[in-house]
Amino acid sequence: MKEQLEDLPRNSKEKYLETKKYFAKLKKKTPKRLDILMQDLHEKEFAKTDCLACANCCKTSSPIFTDKDIARISKHFRVKEQQFIAQYLQRDEDDFMVLKEAPCTFLDVEDNTCTIYDVRPKACAEYPHTNRKKFIQITNLTLKNTEICPAAFNIVEELKKKLPL
C-alpha cells in the first residue's frame, strides 16, 4: 500500500486527461449495466484493500458534513451543534460545511482509525463512492478521488479495461 500511495500522485496525473475523456464518452453513451459493473469492481478492490493501511482521504481532504451528520456527531460529544461547528468546521467555497484542517481531527494517526467511526459523516462512510447508484452522475468527483484514493484509482483503471470505449 505504501508504494501504491507514493506512486498515486504521478499515476493519477499521468492518467488524468485519459480518464476525463473516458468519463466524457461514458456520459454520452452510458451502458445500462454500469452501476452493476462499478459495484462489482468496488467489491473486488475492497476485498484486497485495507483502508487502515492508507487513510490518505483522512489525511489530505475533508468530507462534507451534512446537517444530519452535525446533529449526530454533536449528540455523540454531548455538545450543542453550534459549539461543534465553531470548534471543528467551516464553510468552503462551495458553501459546504467541512473540517477546518487536515488531517482530520478525528483520525488517530497511530493506527489510522477513526475516533468517531460509529457516528462518522455519511461522506466518510460512503467514500470513495465508487459503488454508488447512478455512478455516471459523480464522475467528476470520482476523477478527483483518483488523486486521493489508490482504490478509486484502481477501480477506474479496471473499469476502462472492462468497458473500453
PDB file of C-alpha atoms in Angstrom:
ATOM      1  CA  MET A   1       0.000   0.000   0.000  1.00  0.00           C
ATOM      2  CA  LYS A   2       2.809   2.396   0.870  1.00  0.00           C
ATOM      3  CA  GLU A   3       4.334   2.095  -2.609  1.00  0.00           C
ATOM      4  CA  GLN A   4       0.927   2.497  -4.247  1.00  0.00           C
ATOM      5  CA  LEU A   5       0.287   5.638  -2.192  1.00  0.00           C
ATOM      6  CA  GLU A   6       3.701   7.069  -3.092  1.00  0.00           C
ATOM      7  CA  ASP A   7       3.049   6.441  -6.804  1.00  0.00           C
ATOM      8  CA  LEU A   8      -0.520   7.781  -6.753  1.00  0.00           C
ATOM      9  CA  PRO A   9       0.227  11.477  -7.444  1.00  0.00           C
ATOM     10  CA  ARG A  10       2.315  10.604 -10.525  1.00  0.00           C
ATOM     11  CA  ASN A  11      -0.042   7.854 -11.725  1.00  0.00           C
ATOM     12  CA  SER A  12      -3.204   9.907 -11.323  1.00  0.00           C
ATOM     13  CA  LYS A  13      -1.591  12.893 -13.057  1.00  0.00           C
ATOM     14  CA  GLU A  14      -0.475  10.687 -15.969  1.00  0.00           C
ATOM     15  CA  LYS A  15      -3.982   9.226 -16.357  1.00  0.00           C
ATOM     16  CA  TYR A  16      -5.962  12.408 -15.606  1.00  0.00           C
ATOM     17  CA  LEU A  17      -6.731  13.531 -19.176  1.00  0.00           C
ATOM     18  CA  GLU A  18      -7.315   9.973 -20.376  1.00  0.00           C
ATOM     19  CA  THR A  19      -9.766   9.364 -17.530  1.00  0.00           C
ATOM     20  CA  LYS A  20     -11.504  12.714 -18.034  1.00  0.00           C
ATOM     21  CA  LYS A  21     -12.034  11.912 -21.738  1.00  0.00           C
ATOM     22  CA  TYR A  22     -13.163   8.380 -20.860  1.00  0.00           C
ATOM     23  CA  PHE A  23     -15.798   9.711 -18.461  1.00  0.00           C
ATOM     24  CA  ALA A  24     -16.983  12.254 -21.071  1.00  0.00           C
ATOM     25  CA  LYS A  25     -17.515   9.410 -23.578  1.00  0.00           C
ATOM     26  CA  LEU A  26     -19.157   7.291 -20.890  1.00  0.00           C
ATOM     27  CA  LYS A  27     -21.662  10.080 -20.174  1.00  0.00           C
ATOM     28  CA  LYS A  28     -22.627  10.264 -23.850  1.00  0.00           C
ATOM     29  CA  LYS A  29     -23.290   6.545 -24.081  1.00  0.00           C
ATOM     30  CA  THR A  30     -23.893   5.160 -20.590  1.00  0.00           C
ATOM     31  CA  PRO A  31     -24.329   1.384 -20.538  1.00  0.00           C
ATOM     32  CA  LYS A  32     -27.307   0.083 -18.560  1.00  0.00           C
ATOM     33  CA  ARG A  33     -25.022  -2.244 -16.608  1.00  0.00           C
ATOM     34  CA  LEU A  34     -22.607   0.492 -15.458  1.00  0.00           C
ATOM     35  CA  ASP A  35     -23.807   0.586 -11.831  1.00  0.00           C
ATOM     36  CA  ILE A  36     -23.663  -3.197 -11.507  1.00  0.00           C
ATOM     37  CA  LEU A  37     -20.183  -3.263 -13.021  1.00  0.00           C
ATOM     38  CA  MET A  38     -18.999  -0.480 -10.708  1.00  0.00           C
ATOM     39  CA  GLN A  39     -20.388  -2.253  -7.647  1.00  0.00           C
ATOM     40  CA  ASP A  40     -18.589  -5.441  -8.695  1.00  0.00           C
ATOM     41  CA  LEU A  41     -15.287  -3.610  -9.283  1.00  0.00           C
ATOM     42  CA  HIS A  42     -15.697  -1.817  -5.949  1.00  0.00           C
ATOM     43  CA  GLU A  43     -16.281  -5.070  -4.056  1.00  0.00           C
ATOM     44  CA  LYS A  44     -13.306  -6.782  -5.700  1.00  0.00           C
ATOM     45  CA  GLU A  45     -10.974  -3.878  -4.983  1.00  0.00           C
ATOM     46  CA  PHE A  46     -12.017  -3.506  -1.358  1.00  0.00           C
ATOM     47  CA  ALA A  47     -11.678  -7.248  -0.781  1.00  0.00           C
ATOM     48  CA  LYS A  48      -7.932  -6.676  -1.177  1.00  0.00           C
ATOM     49  CA  THR A  49      -7.575  -3.064   0.009  1.00  0.00           C
ATOM     50  CA  ASP A  50      -7.104  -2.162   3.659  1.00  0.00           C
ATOM     51  CA  CYS A  51      -8.134   1.440   4.217  1.00  0.00           C
ATOM     52  CA  LEU A  52      -6.361   1.446   7.578  1.00  0.00           C
ATOM     53  CA  ALA A  53      -3.065   0.908   5.765  1.00  0.00           C
ATOM     54  CA  CYS A  54      -3.693   4.131   3.839  1.00  0.00           C
ATOM     55  CA  ALA A  55      -6.142   6.679   5.309  1.00  0.00           C
ATOM     56  CA  ASN A  56      -4.995   9.179   2.667  1.00  0.00           C
ATOM     57  CA  CYS A  57      -8.542  10.547   2.408  1.00  0.00           C
ATOM     58  CA  CYS A  58      -8.497  11.393   6.125  1.00  0.00           C
ATOM     59  CA  LYS A  59      -5.001  12.816   5.930  1.00  0.00           C
ATOM     60  CA  THR A  60      -5.497  15.086   2.925  1.00  0.00           C
ATOM     61  CA  SER A  61      -9.126  16.101   2.498  1.00  0.00           C
ATOM     62  CA  SER A  62     -12.328  16.812   4.352  1.00  0.00           C
ATOM     63  CA  PRO A  63     -15.708  15.224   3.932  1.00  0.00           C
ATOM     64  CA  ILE A  64     -18.809  17.330   3.632  1.00  0.00           C
ATOM     65  CA  PHE A  65     -20.723  17.439   6.912  1.00  0.00           C
ATOM     66  CA  THR A  66     -24.486  17.438   6.395  1.00  0.00           C
ATOM     67  CA  ASP A  67     -26.917  18.841   8.957  1.00  0.00           C
ATOM     68  CA  LYS A  68     -27.709  15.250   9.974  1.00  0.00           C
ATOM     69  CA  ASP A  69     -24.005  14.486  10.420  1.00  0.00           C
ATOM     70  CA  ILE A  70     -23.530  17.572  12.573  1.00  0.00           C
ATOM     71  CA  ALA A  71     -26.552  16.702  14.730  1.00  0.00           C
ATOM     72  CA  ARG A  72     -25.415  13.076  15.177  1.00  0.00           C
ATOM     73  CA  ILE A  73     -21.786  13.902  15.993  1.00  0.00           C
ATOM     74  CA  SER A  74     -22.724  16.781  18.308  1.00  0.00           C
ATOM     75  CA  LYS A  75     -25.023  14.445  20.213  1.00  0.00           C
ATOM     76  CA  HIS A  76     -22.175  11.919  20.437  1.00  0.00           C
ATOM     77  CA  PHE A  77     -19.943  14.586  22.013  1.00  0.00           C
ATOM     78  CA  ARG A  78     -22.824  15.919  24.120  1.00  0.00           C
ATOM     79  CA  VAL A  79     -22.338  19.463  22.846  1.00  0.00           C
ATOM     80  CA  LYS A  80     -24.613  21.904  21.074  1.00  0.00           C
ATOM     81  CA  GLU A  81     -24.419  21.832  17.296  1.00  0.00           C
ATOM     82  CA  GLN A  82     -23.172  25.425  17.138  1.00  0.00           C
ATOM     83  CA  GLN A  83     -20.371  24.555  19.551  1.00  0.00           C
ATOM     84  CA  PHE A  84     -19.329  21.590  17.384  1.00  0.00           C
ATOM     85  CA  ILE A  85     -19.425  23.763  14.256  1.00  0.00           C
ATOM     86  CA  ALA A  86     -17.406  26.555  15.870  1.00  0.00           C
ATOM     87  CA  GLN A  87     -14.754  24.142  17.088  1.00  0.00           C
ATOM     88  CA  TYR A  88     -14.294  21.910  14.056  1.00  0.00           C
ATOM     89  CA  LEU A  89     -15.995  23.181  10.900  1.00  0.00           C
ATOM     90  CA  GLN A  90     -16.018  25.991   8.361  1.00  0.00           C
ATOM     91  CA  ARG A  91     -17.855  26.754   5.118  1.00  0.00           C
ATOM     92  CA  ASP A  92     -15.872  26.081   1.967  1.00  0.00           C
ATOM     93  CA  GLU A  93     -16.011  27.957  -1.351  1.00  0.00           C
ATOM     94  CA  ASP A  94     -18.994  25.819  -2.427  1.00  0.00           C
ATOM     95  CA  ASP A  95     -20.850  26.684   0.812  1.00  0.00           C
ATOM     96  CA  PHE A  96     -20.433  23.177   2.283  1.00  0.00           C
ATOM     97  CA  MET A  97     -19.509  22.523   5.886  1.00  0.00           C
ATOM     98  CA  VAL A  98     -16.040  20.951   6.019  1.00  0.00           C
ATOM     99  CA  LEU A  99     -13.278  20.467   8.561  1.00  0.00           C
ATOM    100  CA  LYS A 100     -11.121  23.459   9.406  1.00  0.00           C
ATOM    101  CA  GLU A 101      -7.950  21.436   8.993  1.00  0.00           C
ATOM    102  CA  ALA A 102      -6.350  18.322   7.577  1.00  0.00           C
ATOM    103  CA  PRO A 103      -5.541  15.708   8.615  1.00  0.00           C
ATOM    104  CA  CYS A 104      -8.969  15.005  10.028  1.00  0.00           C
ATOM    105  CA  THR A 105      -9.288  15.961  13.661  1.00  0.00           C
ATOM    106  CA  PHE A 106     -10.877  12.591  14.344  1.00  0.00           C
ATOM    107  CA  LEU A 107      -8.116  10.486  12.757  1.00  0.00           C
ATOM    108  CA  ASP A 108      -5.980   8.543  15.206  1.00  0.00           C
ATOM    109  CA  VAL A 109      -2.621   8.876  13.462  1.00  0.00           C
ATOM    110  CA  GLU A 110      -1.146   5.980  15.442  1.00  0.00           C
ATOM    111  CA  ASP A 111      -3.256   3.349  13.670  1.00  0.00           C
ATOM    112  CA  ASN A 112      -5.306   5.315  11.083  1.00  0.00           C
ATOM    113  CA  THR A 113      -8.580   4.565  12.849  1.00  0.00           C
ATOM    114  CA  CYS A 114     -11.461   6.988  13.169  1.00  0.00           C
ATOM    115  CA  THR A 115     -12.252   8.080  16.707  1.00  0.00           C
ATOM    116  CA  ILE A 116     -15.882   8.750  15.720  1.00  0.00           C
ATOM    117  CA  TYR A 117     -16.280   5.768  13.385  1.00  0.00           C
ATOM    118  CA  ASP A 118     -19.755   4.798  14.608  1.00  0.00           C
ATOM    119  CA  VAL A 119     -21.091   8.327  14.029  1.00  0.00           C
ATOM    120  CA  ARG A 120     -18.788   9.443  11.187  1.00  0.00           C
ATOM    121  CA  PRO A 121     -20.145  11.629   8.375  1.00  0.00           C
ATOM    122  CA  LYS A 122     -22.104   9.912   5.631  1.00  0.00           C
ATOM    123  CA  ALA A 123     -19.491  11.077   3.110  1.00  0.00           C
ATOM    124  CA  CYS A 124     -16.827   9.150   5.033  1.00  0.00           C
ATOM    125  CA  ALA A 125     -18.946   6.020   5.302  1.00  0.00           C
ATOM    126  CA  GLU A 126     -19.577   6.010   1.545  1.00  0.00           C
ATOM    127  CA  TYR A 127     -16.089   7.041   0.395  1.00  0.00           C
ATOM    128  CA  PRO A 128     -14.825   6.743  -2.351  1.00  0.00           C
ATOM    129  CA  HIS A 129     -18.400   6.461  -3.692  1.00  0.00           C
ATOM    130  CA  THR A 130     -17.428   4.036  -6.465  1.00  0.00           C
ATOM    131  CA  ASN A 131     -20.290   1.661  -5.630  1.00  0.00           C
ATOM    132  CA  ARG A 132     -22.966   4.323  -5.640  1.00  0.00           C
ATOM    133  CA  LYS A 133     -26.103   4.048  -7.749  1.00  0.00           C
ATOM    134  CA  LYS A 134     -26.229   6.441 -10.702  1.00  0.00           C
ATOM    135  CA  PHE A 135     -22.433   6.422 -10.753  1.00  0.00           C
ATOM    136  CA  ILE A 136     -22.457   8.392 -14.003  1.00  0.00           C
ATOM    137  CA  GLN A 137     -23.605  11.458 -12.029  1.00  0.00           C
ATOM    138  CA  ILE A 138     -20.441  11.537  -9.919  1.00  0.00           C
ATOM    139  CA  THR A 139     -17.690  11.035 -12.487  1.00  0.00           C
ATOM    140  CA  ASN A 140     -16.181  14.479 -11.699  1.00  0.00           C
ATOM    141  CA  LEU A 141     -15.984  13.546  -8.019  1.00  0.00           C
ATOM    142  CA  THR A 142     -14.528  10.159  -8.930  1.00  0.00           C
ATOM    143  CA  LEU A 143     -11.881  11.804 -11.093  1.00  0.00           C
ATOM    144  CA  LYS A 144     -10.876  13.916  -8.104  1.00  0.00           C
ATOM    145  CA  ASN A 145     -10.924  10.868  -5.807  1.00  0.00           C
ATOM    146  CA  THR A 146      -8.470   9.008  -8.081  1.00  0.00           C
ATOM    147  CA  GLU A 147      -5.904  11.578  -6.937  1.00  0.00           C
ATOM    148  CA  ILE A 148      -6.559  10.777  -3.262  1.00  0.00           C
ATOM    149  CA  CYS A 149      -7.594   7.134  -3.047  1.00  0.00           C
ATOM    150  CA  PRO A 150      -5.484   4.312  -4.521  1.00  0.00           C
ATOM    151  CA  ALA A 151      -8.552   2.043  -4.512  1.00  0.00           C
ATOM    152  CA  ALA A 152     -10.594   4.578  -6.526  1.00  0.00           C
ATOM    153  CA  PHE A 153      -7.700   4.867  -8.991  1.00  0.00           C
ATOM    154  CA  ASN A 154      -7.532   1.065  -9.374  1.00  0.00           C
ATOM    155  CA  ILE A 155     -11.307   0.767  -9.799  1.00  0.00           C
ATOM    156  CA  VAL A 156     -11.367   3.372 -12.571  1.00  0.00           C
ATOM    157  CA  GLU A 157      -8.406   1.776 -14.358  1.00  0.00           C
ATOM    158  CA  GLU A 158     -10.143  -1.594 -14.168  1.00  0.00           C
ATOM    159  CA  LEU A 159     -13.381  -0.035 -15.468  1.00  0.00           C
ATOM    160  CA  LYS A 160     -11.516   1.232 -18.538  1.00  0.00           C
ATOM    161  CA  LYS A 161     -10.320  -2.337 -19.223  1.00  0.00           C
ATOM    162  CA  LYS A 162     -13.721  -3.973 -18.628  1.00  0.00           C
ATOM    163  CA  LEU A 163     -15.657  -1.329 -20.560  1.00  0.00           C
ATOM    164  CA  PRO A 164     -13.468   0.038 -23.337  1.00  0.00           C
ATOM    165  CA  LEU A 165     -14.961   2.934 -25.300  1.00  0.00           C
TER     166      LEU A 165
END
